[in-house]
mmCIF file of C-alpha atoms in Angstrom:
data_model
loop_
_atom_site.group_PDB
_atom_site.id
_atom_site.type_symbol
_atom_site.label_atom_id
_atom_site.label_comp_id
_atom_site.label_asym_id
_atom_site.label_seq_id
_atom_site.Cartn_x
_atom_site.Cartn_y
_atom_site.Cartn_z
ATOM 1 C CA MET A 1 92.735 123.799 158.858
ATOM 2 C CA ARG A 2 94.724 122.451 155.940
ATOM 3 C CA ARG A 3 98.433 122.821 156.412
ATOM 4 C CA ARG A 4 100.954 122.281 153.695
ATOM 5 C CA ARG A 5 104.037 121.148 155.463
ATOM 6 C CA GLY A 6 106.782 121.280 152.915
ATOM 7 C CA ARG A 7 107.712 119.816 149.594
ATOM 8 C CA GLY A 8 109.100 116.329 149.589
ATOM 9 C CA ALA A 9 111.495 115.227 152.230
ATOM 10 C CA ASP A 10 113.566 118.380 152.634
ATOM 11 C CA ARG A 11 112.820 120.789 155.441
ATOM 12 C CA ALA A 12 112.254 123.786 153.199
ATOM 13 C CA GLY A 13 108.582 124.162 154.072
ATOM 14 C CA LEU A 14 108.586 122.734 157.579
ATOM 15 C CA HIS A 15 107.419 125.014 160.363
ATOM 16 C CA ASP A 16 107.178 124.719 164.091
ATOM 17 C CA GLY A 17 104.313 126.179 166.090
ATOM 18 C CA VAL A 18 103.631 127.031 169.717
ATOM 19 C CA LEU A 19 99.984 127.066 170.762
ATOM 20 C CA HIS A 20 98.720 129.435 173.460
ATOM 21 C CA GLU A 21 95.252 129.950 174.898
ATOM 22 C CA ASP A 22 94.783 133.135 172.873
ATOM 23 C CA GLY A 23 96.975 132.609 169.821
ATOM 24 C CA PHE A 24 99.946 130.832 168.335
ATOM 25 C CA GLU A 25 103.485 131.465 167.202
ATOM 26 C CA VAL A 26 104.957 130.035 164.054
ATOM 27 C CA PHE A 27 108.500 129.920 162.669
ATOM 28 C CA PRO A 28 110.385 127.923 160.021
ATOM 29 C CA LEU A 29 112.800 125.139 160.947
ATOM 30 C CA ARG A 30 115.442 126.185 158.473
ATOM 31 C CA ASP A 31 117.694 128.966 159.759
ATOM 32 C CA ASP A 32 117.819 130.767 156.426
ATOM 33 C CA TYR A 33 114.016 130.985 156.103
ATOM 34 C CA ARG A 34 111.758 133.390 157.889
ATOM 35 C CA CYS A 35 108.085 133.985 158.579
ATOM 36 C CA THR A 36 106.729 137.499 158.230
ATOM 37 C CA PRO A 37 103.249 138.765 159.086
ATOM 38 C CA GLN A 38 102.636 138.960 155.338
ATOM 39 C CA SER A 39 103.796 135.405 154.632
ATOM 40 C CA VAL A 40 101.758 133.934 157.486
ATOM 41 C CA ALA A 41 98.645 135.930 156.589
ATOM 42 C CA SER A 42 99.091 134.791 152.975
ATOM 43 C CA HIS A 43 98.551 131.236 154.105
ATOM 44 C CA THR A 44 94.823 131.947 154.473
ATOM 45 C CA LEU A 45 94.708 132.591 150.712
ATOM 46 C CA TYR A 46 95.861 129.166 149.645
ATOM 47 C CA GLU A 47 93.122 127.104 147.956
ATOM 48 C CA ASN A 48 90.402 128.935 149.907
ATOM 49 C CA ALA A 49 87.662 130.949 148.261
ATOM 50 C CA ASP A 50 87.510 133.518 151.084
ATOM 51 C CA PRO A 51 90.551 134.077 153.346
ATOM 52 C CA PHE A 52 88.404 135.580 156.123
ATOM 53 C CA GLU A 53 85.845 132.739 156.292
ATOM 54 C CA LEU A 54 87.575 129.377 156.390
ATOM 55 C CA LYS A 55 85.053 126.526 156.480
ATOM 56 C CA GLU A 56 86.231 123.647 158.619
ATOM 57 C CA PRO A 57 84.570 120.532 160.043
ATOM 58 C CA SER A 58 81.919 121.688 162.546
ATOM 59 C CA GLY A 59 82.468 125.400 162.107
ATOM 60 C CA THR A 60 84.034 128.423 160.466
ATOM 61 C CA LEU A 61 87.375 130.012 161.262
ATOM 62 C CA ARG A 62 86.955 133.780 160.976
ATOM 63 C CA THR A 63 90.238 135.579 160.406
ATOM 64 C CA ALA A 64 89.036 139.112 159.578
ATOM 65 C CA ASN A 65 90.166 140.390 162.987
ATOM 66 C CA ALA A 66 93.306 138.290 163.191
ATOM 67 C CA ARG A 67 96.491 140.129 164.137
ATOM 68 C CA TYR A 68 99.806 139.031 162.682
ATOM 69 C CA GLU A 69 102.790 140.376 164.636
ATOM 70 C CA ALA A 70 106.475 139.800 164.059
ATOM 71 C CA ILE A 71 107.958 138.669 167.379
ATOM 72 C CA SER A 72 111.447 138.286 165.941
ATOM 73 C CA ASP A 73 113.009 138.623 162.524
ATOM 74 C CA ARG A 74 111.722 135.138 161.645
ATOM 75 C CA ALA A 75 108.772 134.300 163.919
ATOM 76 C CA VAL A 76 105.179 135.555 163.865
ATOM 77 C CA ARG A 77 102.490 135.567 166.515
ATOM 78 C CA VAL A 78 98.867 135.246 165.385
ATOM 79 C CA SER A 79 95.918 136.111 167.614
ATOM 80 C CA GLY A 80 92.371 137.385 167.310
ATOM 81 C CA SER A 81 90.960 134.811 164.910
ATOM 82 C CA GLU A 82 87.713 133.246 166.006
ATOM 83 C CA PHE A 83 86.217 129.783 165.534
ATOM 84 C CA VAL A 84 82.447 129.899 165.204
ATOM 85 C CA HIS A 85 80.906 126.512 165.858
ATOM 86 C CA ASP A 86 78.022 125.343 163.695
ATOM 87 C CA PRO A 87 74.840 124.434 165.632
ATOM 88 C CA GLU A 88 75.462 120.794 164.718
ATOM 89 C CA TYR A 89 78.523 118.662 164.197
ATOM 90 C CA THR A 90 78.956 118.139 160.460
ATOM 91 C CA ILE A 91 81.027 115.939 158.196
ATOM 92 C CA LYS A 92 81.747 116.756 154.581
ATOM 93 C CA LEU A 93 81.029 113.986 152.144
ATOM 94 C CA GLU A 94 82.701 114.059 148.725
ATOM 95 C CA GLY A 95 82.471 111.360 146.097
ATOM 96 C CA VAL A 96 82.837 110.622 142.404
ATOM 97 C CA ARG A 97 81.017 108.498 139.891
ATOM 98 C CA GLN A 98 82.416 106.765 136.863
ATOM 99 C CA VAL A 99 81.249 108.461 133.670
ATOM 100 C CA GLY A 100 82.701 105.915 131.259
ATOM 101 C CA TYR A 101 85.910 104.897 129.515
ATOM 102 C CA SER A 102 88.101 107.324 127.656
ATOM 103 C CA THR A 103 90.220 107.038 124.521
ATOM 104 C CA ILE A 104 92.110 110.142 123.437
ATOM 105 C CA LEU A 105 93.622 111.380 120.185
ATOM 106 C CA MET A 106 96.287 114.054 119.947
ATOM 107 C CA GLY A 107 96.925 115.919 116.726
ATOM 108 C CA GLY A 108 98.240 119.184 115.334
ATOM 109 C CA VAL A 109 97.147 121.426 112.472
ATOM 110 C CA ARG A 110 99.589 123.686 110.616
ATOM 111 C CA ASP A 111 97.677 124.410 107.390
ATOM 112 C CA PRO A 112 96.844 128.154 107.443
ATOM 113 C CA TYR A 113 93.717 127.625 105.347
ATOM 114 C CA ILE A 114 92.310 125.176 107.881
ATOM 115 C CA LEU A 115 93.328 127.461 110.759
ATOM 116 C CA ALA A 116 91.583 130.422 109.112
ATOM 117 C CA GLU A 117 88.278 128.529 109.203
ATOM 118 C CA ILE A 118 88.845 126.259 112.165
ATOM 119 C CA ASP A 119 85.300 126.697 113.517
ATOM 120 C CA SER A 120 83.561 125.563 110.337
ATOM 121 C CA TRP A 121 86.165 122.822 109.835
ATOM 122 C CA LEU A 122 85.365 121.500 113.336
ATOM 123 C CA ALA A 123 81.603 121.826 112.825
ATOM 124 C CA GLN A 124 81.824 119.880 109.575
ATOM 125 C CA LEU A 125 83.939 117.223 111.291
ATOM 126 C CA ASP A 126 81.363 116.997 114.056
ATOM 127 C CA ASP A 127 78.636 116.359 111.459
ATOM 128 C CA SER A 128 80.642 113.648 109.691
ATOM 129 C CA ILE A 129 81.409 111.956 113.009
ATOM 130 C CA LYS A 130 77.746 111.922 114.026
ATOM 131 C CA THR A 131 76.700 110.427 110.700
ATOM 132 C CA ARG A 132 79.458 107.814 110.720
ATOM 133 C CA ILE A 133 78.788 106.752 114.316
ATOM 134 C CA ARG A 134 75.035 106.563 113.755
ATOM 135 C CA ASN A 135 75.643 104.271 110.789
ATOM 136 C CA THR A 136 78.179 102.053 112.533
ATOM 137 C CA ILE A 137 77.489 101.773 116.250
ATOM 138 C CA GLY A 138 73.916 103.045 116.268
ATOM 139 C CA ASP A 139 72.337 104.612 119.335
ATOM 140 C CA ARG A 140 74.838 103.677 122.025
ATOM 141 C CA PRO A 141 75.656 106.850 123.984
ATOM 142 C CA TYR A 142 79.064 108.508 123.629
ATOM 143 C CA GLU A 143 80.570 111.930 123.971
ATOM 144 C CA ILE A 144 83.530 113.620 122.278
ATOM 145 C CA VAL A 145 85.256 116.478 124.097
ATOM 146 C CA THR A 146 87.445 118.515 121.727
ATOM 147 C CA ARG A 147 90.075 120.906 123.057
ATOM 148 C CA ILE A 148 91.847 123.312 120.706
ATOM 149 C CA TYR A 149 95.164 124.382 122.205
ATOM 150 C CA GLY A 150 96.219 127.601 120.524
ATOM 151 C CA ARG A 151 92.665 128.902 120.861
ATOM 152 C CA ASN A 152 90.943 128.102 124.176
ATOM 153 C CA GLY A 153 92.347 124.710 125.193
ATOM 154 C CA VAL A 154 93.588 125.926 128.575
ATOM 155 C CA MET A 155 90.684 128.102 129.704
ATOM 156 C CA GLY A 156 87.690 126.743 127.788
ATOM 157 C CA ALA A 157 84.555 128.658 128.727
ATOM 158 C CA LEU A 158 86.592 131.153 130.783
ATOM 159 C CA GLU A 159 88.779 132.248 127.835
ATOM 160 C CA PRO A 160 88.133 135.851 126.767
ATOM 161 C CA GLN A 161 90.125 135.542 123.496
ATOM 162 C CA HIS A 162 88.412 133.380 120.910
ATOM 163 C CA ALA A 163 90.580 133.718 117.792
ATOM 164 C CA VAL A 164 93.497 131.502 116.833
ATOM 165 C CA GLY A 165 96.524 133.783 117.026
ATOM 166 C CA GLY A 166 99.398 131.456 116.195
ATOM 167 C CA HIS A 167 100.521 129.434 113.198
ATOM 168 C CA GLU A 168 99.505 126.014 114.555
ATOM 169 C CA VAL A 169 97.033 124.438 116.962
ATOM 170 C CA PHE A 170 97.090 121.269 118.992
ATOM 171 C CA ILE A 171 93.858 119.312 119.146
ATOM 172 C CA LEU A 172 92.999 116.886 121.902
ATOM 173 C CA TRP A 173 89.999 114.669 121.301
ATOM 174 C CA ASP A 174 88.584 112.774 124.268
ATOM 175 C CA VAL A 175 86.067 110.062 123.407
ATOM 176 C CA ILE A 176 84.014 108.816 126.355
ATOM 177 C CA SER A 177 81.525 105.941 126.181
ATOM 178 C CA GLY A 178 80.322 102.972 128.177
ATOM 179 C CA SER A 179 83.201 100.648 127.261
ATOM 180 C CA GLN A 180 86.875 100.945 126.365
ATOM 181 C CA GLU A 181 86.370 99.013 123.114
ATOM 182 C CA LEU A 182 83.577 101.322 121.978
ATOM 183 C CA SER A 183 85.573 104.454 122.840
ATOM 184 C CA ARG A 184 88.597 103.162 120.906
ATOM 185 C CA SER A 185 86.449 102.232 117.923
ATOM 186 C CA ILE A 186 84.846 105.709 117.867
ATOM 187 C CA ALA A 187 88.262 107.367 118.285
ATOM 188 C CA SER A 188 89.544 105.390 115.337
ATOM 189 C CA SER A 189 86.703 106.755 113.193
ATOM 190 C CA VAL A 190 87.356 110.275 114.470
ATOM 191 C CA SER A 191 91.037 110.089 113.526
ATOM 192 C CA HIS A 192 90.236 109.025 109.964
ATOM 193 C CA LEU A 193 87.478 111.579 109.509
ATOM 194 C CA ALA A 194 89.595 114.379 111.006
ATOM 195 C CA VAL A 195 92.654 113.773 108.899
ATOM 196 C CA HIS A 196 90.628 113.798 105.657
ATOM 197 C CA ASN A 197 88.080 116.468 106.709
ATOM 198 C CA PRO A 198 88.006 118.641 103.543
ATOM 199 C CA ILE A 199 88.148 122.419 103.174
ATOM 200 C CA PRO A 200 86.952 124.359 100.116
ATOM 201 C CA LYS A 201 90.471 125.569 99.278
ATOM 202 C CA TRP A 202 91.874 122.122 98.448
ATOM 203 C CA HIS A 203 90.546 119.663 95.884
ATOM 204 C CA GLY A 204 91.140 115.975 96.462
ATOM 205 C CA LEU A 205 91.898 113.974 99.586
ATOM 206 C CA ILE A 206 93.712 116.141 102.129
ATOM 207 C CA SER A 207 95.774 115.058 105.102
ATOM 208 C CA GLY A 208 94.923 117.854 107.499
ATOM 209 C CA VAL A 209 96.048 116.603 110.906
ATOM 210 C CA ALA A 210 99.521 115.618 112.110
ATOM 211 C CA PHE A 211 99.374 112.768 114.619
ATOM 212 C CA PRO A 212 102.585 112.367 116.643
ATOM 213 C CA TYR A 213 101.766 108.719 117.401
ATOM 214 C CA SER A 214 100.643 105.804 115.328
ATOM 215 C CA PRO A 215 98.185 104.360 116.007
ATOM 216 C CA PRO A 216 96.827 107.675 117.323
ATOM 217 C CA GLU A 217 94.268 106.179 119.737
ATOM 218 C CA ILE A 218 95.388 106.129 123.388
ATOM 219 C CA ASP A 219 93.187 104.310 125.910
ATOM 220 C CA ARG A 220 92.866 106.190 129.171
ATOM 221 C CA GLY A 221 90.758 103.679 131.101
ATOM 222 C CA PRO A 222 87.806 104.533 133.349
ATOM 223 C CA VAL A 223 87.135 108.240 133.977
ATOM 224 C CA TYR A 224 85.239 109.874 136.818
ATOM 225 C CA GLU A 225 83.644 113.130 137.870
ATOM 226 C CA PHE A 226 82.567 114.691 141.162
ATOM 227 C CA HIS A 227 79.096 113.547 141.976
ATOM 228 C CA LEU A 228 78.653 113.871 145.733
ATOM 229 C CA ASN A 229 79.193 117.091 147.667
ATOM 230 C CA HIS A 230 77.129 116.895 150.831
ATOM 231 C CA VAL A 231 77.214 118.061 154.412
ATOM 232 C CA LEU A 232 76.283 115.224 156.690
ATOM 233 C CA VAL A 233 74.860 115.626 160.212
ATOM 234 C CA PRO A 234 75.803 112.420 162.059
ATOM 235 C CA ASP A 235 74.157 111.184 165.264
ATOM 236 C CA SER A 236 77.455 111.793 167.003
ATOM 237 C CA PRO A 237 80.928 112.809 165.855
ATOM 238 C CA THR A 238 82.037 109.177 165.923
ATOM 239 C CA SER A 239 78.876 107.376 164.817
ATOM 240 C CA LEU A 240 79.948 107.076 161.178
ATOM 241 C CA PHE A 241 83.354 105.654 161.926
ATOM 242 C CA ARG A 242 83.986 102.121 163.059
ATOM 243 C CA THR A 243 86.302 101.940 166.039
ATOM 244 C CA GLU A 244 87.971 98.720 167.055
ATOM 245 C CA TYR A 245 89.789 98.371 170.348
ATOM 246 C CA GLU A 246 92.572 95.911 170.860
ATOM 247 C CA GLU A 247 94.201 95.066 174.116
ATOM 248 C CA LEU A 248 97.946 94.889 173.937
ATOM 249 C CA MET B 1 106.454 150.031 132.861
ATOM 250 C CA THR B 2 106.051 153.752 133.262
ATOM 251 C CA ALA B 3 105.245 155.723 136.383
ATOM 252 C CA SER B 4 101.816 156.643 135.068
ATOM 253 C CA GLY B 5 100.692 153.323 133.621
ATOM 254 C CA ALA B 6 101.396 149.746 134.603
ATOM 255 C CA THR B 7 99.553 146.472 134.399
ATOM 256 C CA LEU B 8 98.706 144.134 137.261
ATOM 257 C CA GLY B 9 101.268 141.751 135.779
ATOM 258 C CA ASP B 10 103.932 144.470 136.009
ATOM 259 C CA LEU B 11 103.210 145.309 139.632
ATOM 260 C CA ALA B 12 102.497 141.922 141.231
ATOM 261 C CA LYS B 13 105.046 139.638 142.878
ATOM 262 C CA LEU B 14 102.959 136.580 142.080
ATOM 263 C CA VAL B 15 99.633 136.000 140.389
ATOM 264 C CA ARG B 16 98.359 132.443 140.736
ATOM 265 C CA SER B 17 95.158 130.467 140.346
ATOM 266 C CA LYS B 18 94.142 127.296 142.164
ATOM 267 C CA ASN B 19 91.119 125.211 142.931
ATOM 268 C CA ALA B 20 89.297 126.098 146.134
ATOM 269 C CA GLY B 21 87.636 122.722 146.447
ATOM 270 C CA PRO B 22 86.412 120.895 143.332
ATOM 271 C CA PHE B 23 83.756 123.467 142.434
ATOM 272 C CA TRP B 24 85.515 126.840 142.853
ATOM 273 C CA LEU B 25 88.482 128.635 141.356
ATOM 274 C CA THR B 26 90.476 131.199 143.265
ATOM 275 C CA ILE B 27 93.044 133.696 142.028
ATOM 276 C CA ASP B 28 95.615 135.406 144.263
ATOM 277 C CA ILE B 29 97.226 138.648 143.145
ATOM 278 C CA MET B 30 100.127 139.103 145.552
ATOM 279 C CA PHE B 31 102.516 142.011 146.034
ATOM 280 C CA ASP B 32 105.724 142.552 147.979
ATOM 281 C CA ASP B 33 105.649 146.332 147.832
ATOM 282 C CA PRO B 34 102.917 147.837 150.063
ATOM 283 C CA ASN B 35 102.716 150.876 147.780
ATOM 284 C CA ALA B 36 102.135 148.718 144.710
ATOM 285 C CA TYR B 37 99.477 146.756 146.606
ATOM 286 C CA ARG B 38 97.686 149.914 147.745
ATOM 287 C CA ARG B 39 97.903 151.379 144.260
ATOM 288 C CA ALA B 40 96.260 148.298 142.732
ATOM 289 C CA ARG B 41 93.718 147.978 145.560
ATOM 290 C CA ASP B 42 92.706 151.647 145.570
ATOM 291 C CA ALA B 43 92.358 151.750 141.791
ATOM 292 C CA GLU B 44 89.552 149.179 142.272
ATOM 293 C CA ILE B 45 90.260 147.680 138.870
ATOM 294 C CA VAL B 46 89.775 144.165 140.252
ATOM 295 C CA ASN B 47 86.069 144.250 140.922
ATOM 296 C CA ARG B 48 83.114 141.975 140.323
ATOM 297 C CA ALA B 49 82.030 143.692 137.115
ATOM 298 C CA ALA B 50 85.537 143.465 135.625
ATOM 299 C CA ILE B 51 85.920 139.798 136.571
ATOM 300 C CA ALA B 52 82.447 138.997 135.257
ATOM 301 C CA ARG B 53 83.360 140.575 131.927
ATOM 302 C CA LEU B 54 86.796 138.956 131.617
ATOM 303 C CA TYR B 55 85.664 135.470 132.597
ATOM 304 C CA ASN B 56 82.079 135.557 131.346
ATOM 305 C CA ARG B 57 80.712 134.854 134.841
ATOM 306 C CA ASN B 58 77.688 136.055 136.785
ATOM 307 C CA PRO B 59 78.787 139.042 138.965
ATOM 308 C CA ALA B 60 76.630 137.779 141.848
ATOM 309 C CA ASP B 61 78.774 134.619 142.106
ATOM 310 C CA ILE B 62 82.110 136.452 142.347
ATOM 311 C CA ILE B 63 84.019 137.153 145.552
ATOM 312 C CA VAL B 64 86.691 139.883 145.572
ATOM 313 C CA VAL B 65 88.640 140.366 148.791
ATOM 314 C CA ASN B 66 91.477 142.741 149.677
ATOM 315 C CA HIS B 67 93.813 141.328 152.309
ATOM 316 C CA ASP B 68 95.876 144.215 153.674
ATOM 317 C CA THR B 69 98.212 142.114 155.835
ATOM 318 C CA ALA B 70 98.910 139.618 153.074
ATOM 319 C CA LEU B 71 99.283 142.462 150.535
ATOM 320 C CA ALA B 72 96.987 140.527 148.254
ATOM 321 C CA ILE B 73 93.821 140.852 146.225
ATOM 322 C CA LYS B 74 91.827 137.651 145.973
ATOM 323 C CA VAL B 75 89.194 136.686 143.427
ATOM 324 C CA SER B 76 87.032 133.562 143.650
ATOM 325 C CA PHE B 77 84.174 132.234 141.572
ATOM 326 C CA PRO B 78 82.486 128.894 140.777
ATOM 327 C CA ARG B 79 84.134 126.802 138.070
ATOM 328 C CA PRO B 80 82.203 126.309 134.814
ATOM 329 C CA GLN B 81 82.811 122.567 135.334
ATOM 330 C CA SER B 82 83.918 120.707 138.434
ATOM 331 C CA SER B 83 87.593 119.797 138.628
ATOM 332 C CA GLY B 84 88.468 116.760 136.543
ATOM 333 C CA SER B 85 85.056 116.397 134.902
ATOM 334 C CA LYS B 86 84.692 115.719 131.183
ATOM 335 C CA TYR B 87 84.746 119.302 130.000
ATOM 336 C CA ASP B 88 87.228 120.643 132.530
ATOM 337 C CA SER B 89 90.565 121.590 130.973
ATOM 338 C CA ASP B 90 92.551 122.480 134.101
ATOM 339 C CA ALA B 91 92.174 119.862 136.849
ATOM 340 C CA TYR B 92 94.141 121.881 139.412
ATOM 341 C CA GLY B 93 93.036 125.292 138.159
ATOM 342 C CA GLY B 94 96.620 126.521 137.795
ATOM 343 C CA GLN B 95 96.391 128.439 134.502
ATOM 344 C CA GLN B 96 93.280 130.578 134.874
ATOM 345 C CA TYR B 97 94.817 133.912 135.919
ATOM 346 C CA ALA B 98 96.205 135.189 132.605
ATOM 347 C CA PRO B 99 93.281 137.473 131.620
ATOM 348 C CA LEU B 100 93.920 139.577 134.752
ATOM 349 C CA LEU B 101 97.564 140.300 133.976
ATOM 350 C CA GLY B 102 96.846 142.969 131.385
ATOM 351 C CA LEU B 103 94.513 145.073 133.548
ATOM 352 C CA GLU B 104 95.816 148.638 133.562
ATOM 353 C CA VAL B 105 96.579 150.127 136.972
ATOM 354 C CA PRO B 106 96.398 153.929 136.875
ATOM 355 C CA GLY B 107 99.478 155.605 138.372
#
């Protein structure tokens, strides 16, 4: 089971534990800290989808019937949880793949007329980018991820509020392609097209995006995503791991 | 906050969201007052239909658990994108709880 054992080098989060056949006791090392049944039970919440079914290598820790008892004003005894072994020994395999190279642009918009029609402004920008890229770099694959902070930049698809409520937005463009040079070249086009992307209200060449940095393109190097999420059944618990013995 | 009406944000000690592995998000609504916890739990305002509506998720994918010892209500569901992938905007999942804060808890 994952255990977070404190922040940094201080002893604030350090705990000691005593294991018994039928349970364990836990208490903090610092005198002015204490464990309570609530605080210890809360540990099953942390970064787990279900606090009563904790998936671990080779089995599941079931905590639905666990009892958390205070045995002093700062120590807790836990018993009654149950480890259910899987039929086979398993090892979790996680891995990533490189999806390309990223160059980002950061910019802000304050013009209320652009903000009032931000969706059509972005759609029009998207069209101009596609046309420009098709005419300059051709068919080489690329992707542009646009995040609008002030609208749904933090929550994306999970955001229930879709309107811009404030007087400015921050826009983060992330250009991803097969090489750093290509991503930077596309980002450079995006920055020019974005800053001059017209709206019906204004006549003439507008300057609609504030870039805090010049040049605005920032190379982010190779970028990755999760690609492998498998449960492996090895021949034996140790068969996948090389063990070398040395005589000392 | 009035005696008759309060929001989850008013009543909770801590509301937090985190990744539960790279493909799931989990939200903990934690209380320090057992009465506040029971009031929120028994009102059943945190349920799969409500979460599905607030987060635009499929109700069948949502887990809602009440943990009486921890004084906590827990919500988990699959992320729209895996952590750190191109379209993910919150690599550690830390800012995904806000829509729950305004849920009204009857008195």
